[in-house]
């Protein structure tokens, strides 16, 4: 999982989407890592983390906390790049989905939760 986090952060930084400390903190959070490994959470095209299946109060708090931090980072970066928050978040979501690893969950454009295989994930047609 550590290798995944480093690859994701490096890739996001390379295209200017890096959320810096926010994403780094998420990757180091054992609860987040456990939820991701257990396929309880997944990346969504809108750039936010989603709950796959039943939302426990603890899982909901974790996802809400991560999404609040992501939104704040996206808003800051969108302003710097003179983009809308939604456009910036979509680009981030596209990249985060591309960086999922086999076995991890992501939401497909049709709204269904998919499990990443060795093949490229199905992404939103608006992805760059």
GROMACS .gro file of C-alpha atoms in nm:
model
  128
    1UNK     CA    1   0.000   0.000   0.000
    2UNK     CA    2   0.289   0.237   0.073
    3UNK     CA    3   0.411   0.198  -0.286
    4UNK     CA    4   0.061   0.281  -0.411
    5UNK     CA    5   0.052   0.598  -0.204
    6UNK     CA    6   0.387   0.715  -0.334
    7UNK     CA    7   0.295   0.644  -0.696
    8UNK     CA    8  -0.037   0.827  -0.657
    9UNK     CA    9   0.120   1.129  -0.495
   10UNK     CA   10   0.399   1.145  -0.750
   11UNK     CA   11   0.158   1.119  -1.041
   12UNK     CA   12  -0.076   1.382  -0.906
   13UNK     CA   13   0.211   1.620  -0.840
   14UNK     CA   14   0.337   1.573  -1.193
   15UNK     CA   15   0.015   1.707  -1.343
   16UNK     CA   16  -0.041   1.979  -1.089
   17UNK     CA   17  -0.329   1.821  -0.902
   18UNK     CA   18  -0.137   1.725  -0.590
   19UNK     CA   19  -0.326   1.802  -0.277
   20UNK     CA   20   0.002   1.803  -0.090
   21UNK     CA   21  -0.039   1.744   0.279
   22UNK     CA   22  -0.406   1.646   0.249
   23UNK     CA   23  -0.350   1.343   0.026
   24UNK     CA   24  -0.030   1.251   0.209
   25UNK     CA   25  -0.218   1.254   0.539
   26UNK     CA   26  -0.496   1.037   0.394
   27UNK     CA   27  -0.248   0.782   0.267
   28UNK     CA   28  -0.087   0.753   0.611
   29UNK     CA   29  -0.418   0.719   0.798
   30UNK     CA   30  -0.446   0.352   0.903
   31UNK     CA   31  -0.827   0.371   0.910
   32UNK     CA   32  -0.832   0.501   0.552
   33UNK     CA   33  -0.585   0.236   0.436
   34UNK     CA   34  -0.789  -0.038   0.604
   35UNK     CA   35  -1.117   0.085   0.456
   36UNK     CA   36  -0.962   0.106   0.111
   37UNK     CA   37  -0.806  -0.241   0.139
   38UNK     CA   38  -1.138  -0.385   0.260
   39UNK     CA   39  -1.317  -0.227  -0.041
   40UNK     CA   40  -1.538  -0.022   0.194
   41UNK     CA   41  -1.447   0.303   0.016
   42UNK     CA   42  -1.366   0.392  -0.340
   43UNK     CA   43  -1.275   0.680  -0.566
   44UNK     CA   44  -1.547   0.861  -0.756
   45UNK     CA   45  -1.538   1.059  -1.082
   46UNK     CA   46  -1.625   1.378  -0.895
   47UNK     CA   47  -1.294   1.365  -0.706
   48UNK     CA   48  -1.441   1.259  -0.375
   49UNK     CA   49  -1.424   0.938  -0.179
   50UNK     CA   50  -1.741   0.730  -0.162
   51UNK     CA   51  -1.867   0.455   0.064
   52UNK     CA   52  -1.920   0.118  -0.100
   53UNK     CA   53  -2.203  -0.065   0.075
   54UNK     CA   54  -2.313   0.004   0.431
   55UNK     CA   55  -2.197   0.324   0.599
   56UNK     CA   56  -2.107   0.280   0.962
   57UNK     CA   57  -2.086   0.599   1.168
   58UNK     CA   58  -1.706   0.567   1.194
   59UNK     CA   59  -1.670   0.508   0.819
   60UNK     CA   60  -1.899   0.802   0.741
   61UNK     CA   61  -1.691   1.030   0.966
   62UNK     CA   62  -1.370   0.915   0.796
   63UNK     CA   63  -1.508   0.975   0.445
   64UNK     CA   64  -1.662   1.310   0.542
   65UNK     CA   65  -1.331   1.426   0.692
   66UNK     CA   66  -1.133   1.325   0.384
   67UNK     CA   67  -1.386   1.484   0.149
   68UNK     CA   68  -1.392   1.812   0.343
   69UNK     CA   69  -1.013   1.829   0.314
   70UNK     CA   70  -1.023   1.737  -0.054
   71UNK     CA   71  -1.283   2.004  -0.126
   72UNK     CA   72  -1.076   2.270   0.047
   73UNK     CA   73  -0.768   2.168  -0.150
   74UNK     CA   74  -0.960   2.152  -0.478
   75UNK     CA   75  -1.108   2.497  -0.418
   76UNK     CA   76  -0.764   2.644  -0.355
   77UNK     CA   77  -0.610   2.476  -0.659
   78UNK     CA   78  -0.905   2.559  -0.883
   79UNK     CA   79  -0.872   2.926  -0.791
   80UNK     CA   80  -0.498   2.919  -0.867
   81UNK     CA   81  -0.565   2.761  -1.207
   82UNK     CA   82  -0.868   2.979  -1.279
   83UNK     CA   83  -1.098   2.677  -1.306
   84UNK     CA   84  -1.430   2.595  -1.145
   85UNK     CA   85  -1.423   2.375  -0.838
   86UNK     CA   86  -1.627   2.112  -1.022
   87UNK     CA   87  -1.393   2.103  -1.323
   88UNK     CA   88  -1.088   2.074  -1.102
   89UNK     CA   89  -1.248   1.803  -0.886
   90UNK     CA   90  -1.345   1.605  -1.198
   91UNK     CA   91  -0.985   1.612  -1.321
   92UNK     CA   92  -0.865   1.503  -0.977
   93UNK     CA   93  -1.125   1.224  -0.975
   94UNK     CA   94  -1.008   1.103  -1.315
   95UNK     CA   95  -0.651   1.084  -1.191
   96UNK     CA   96  -0.740   0.922  -0.859
   97UNK     CA   97  -0.940   0.653  -1.040
   98UNK     CA   98  -0.649   0.591  -1.279
   99UNK     CA   99  -0.422   0.542  -0.977
  100UNK     CA  100  -0.636   0.278  -0.811
  101UNK     CA  101  -0.473  -0.062  -0.790
  102UNK     CA  102  -0.619  -0.404  -0.867
  103UNK     CA  103  -0.870  -0.499  -0.599
  104UNK     CA  104  -0.958  -0.139  -0.509
  105UNK     CA  105  -1.301   0.008  -0.575
  106UNK     CA  106  -1.398   0.298  -0.800
  107UNK     CA  107  -1.727   0.431  -0.930
  108UNK     CA  108  -1.780   0.389  -1.304
  109UNK     CA  109  -1.952   0.658  -1.513
  110UNK     CA  110  -2.278   0.458  -1.498
  111UNK     CA  111  -2.277   0.491  -1.116
  112UNK     CA  112  -2.190   0.131  -1.035
  113UNK     CA  113  -1.903   0.037  -0.808
  114UNK     CA  114  -1.634  -0.155  -0.993
  115UNK     CA  115  -1.335  -0.346  -0.867
  116UNK     CA  116  -1.016  -0.246  -1.041
  117UNK     CA  117  -0.853  -0.525  -1.238
  118UNK     CA  118  -0.522  -0.524  -1.419
  119UNK     CA  119  -0.694  -0.337  -1.705
  120UNK     CA  120  -0.747   0.036  -1.716
  121UNK     CA  121  -1.057   0.146  -1.526
  122UNK     CA  122  -1.365   0.275  -1.703
  123UNK     CA  123  -1.352   0.653  -1.668
  124UNK     CA  124  -1.586   0.941  -1.727
  125UNK     CA  125  -1.577   1.048  -2.094
  126UNK     CA  126  -1.502   1.405  -1.977
  127UNK     CA  127  -1.169   1.294  -1.831
  128UNK     CA  128  -0.869   1.460  -1.990
   0.00000   0.00000   0.00000
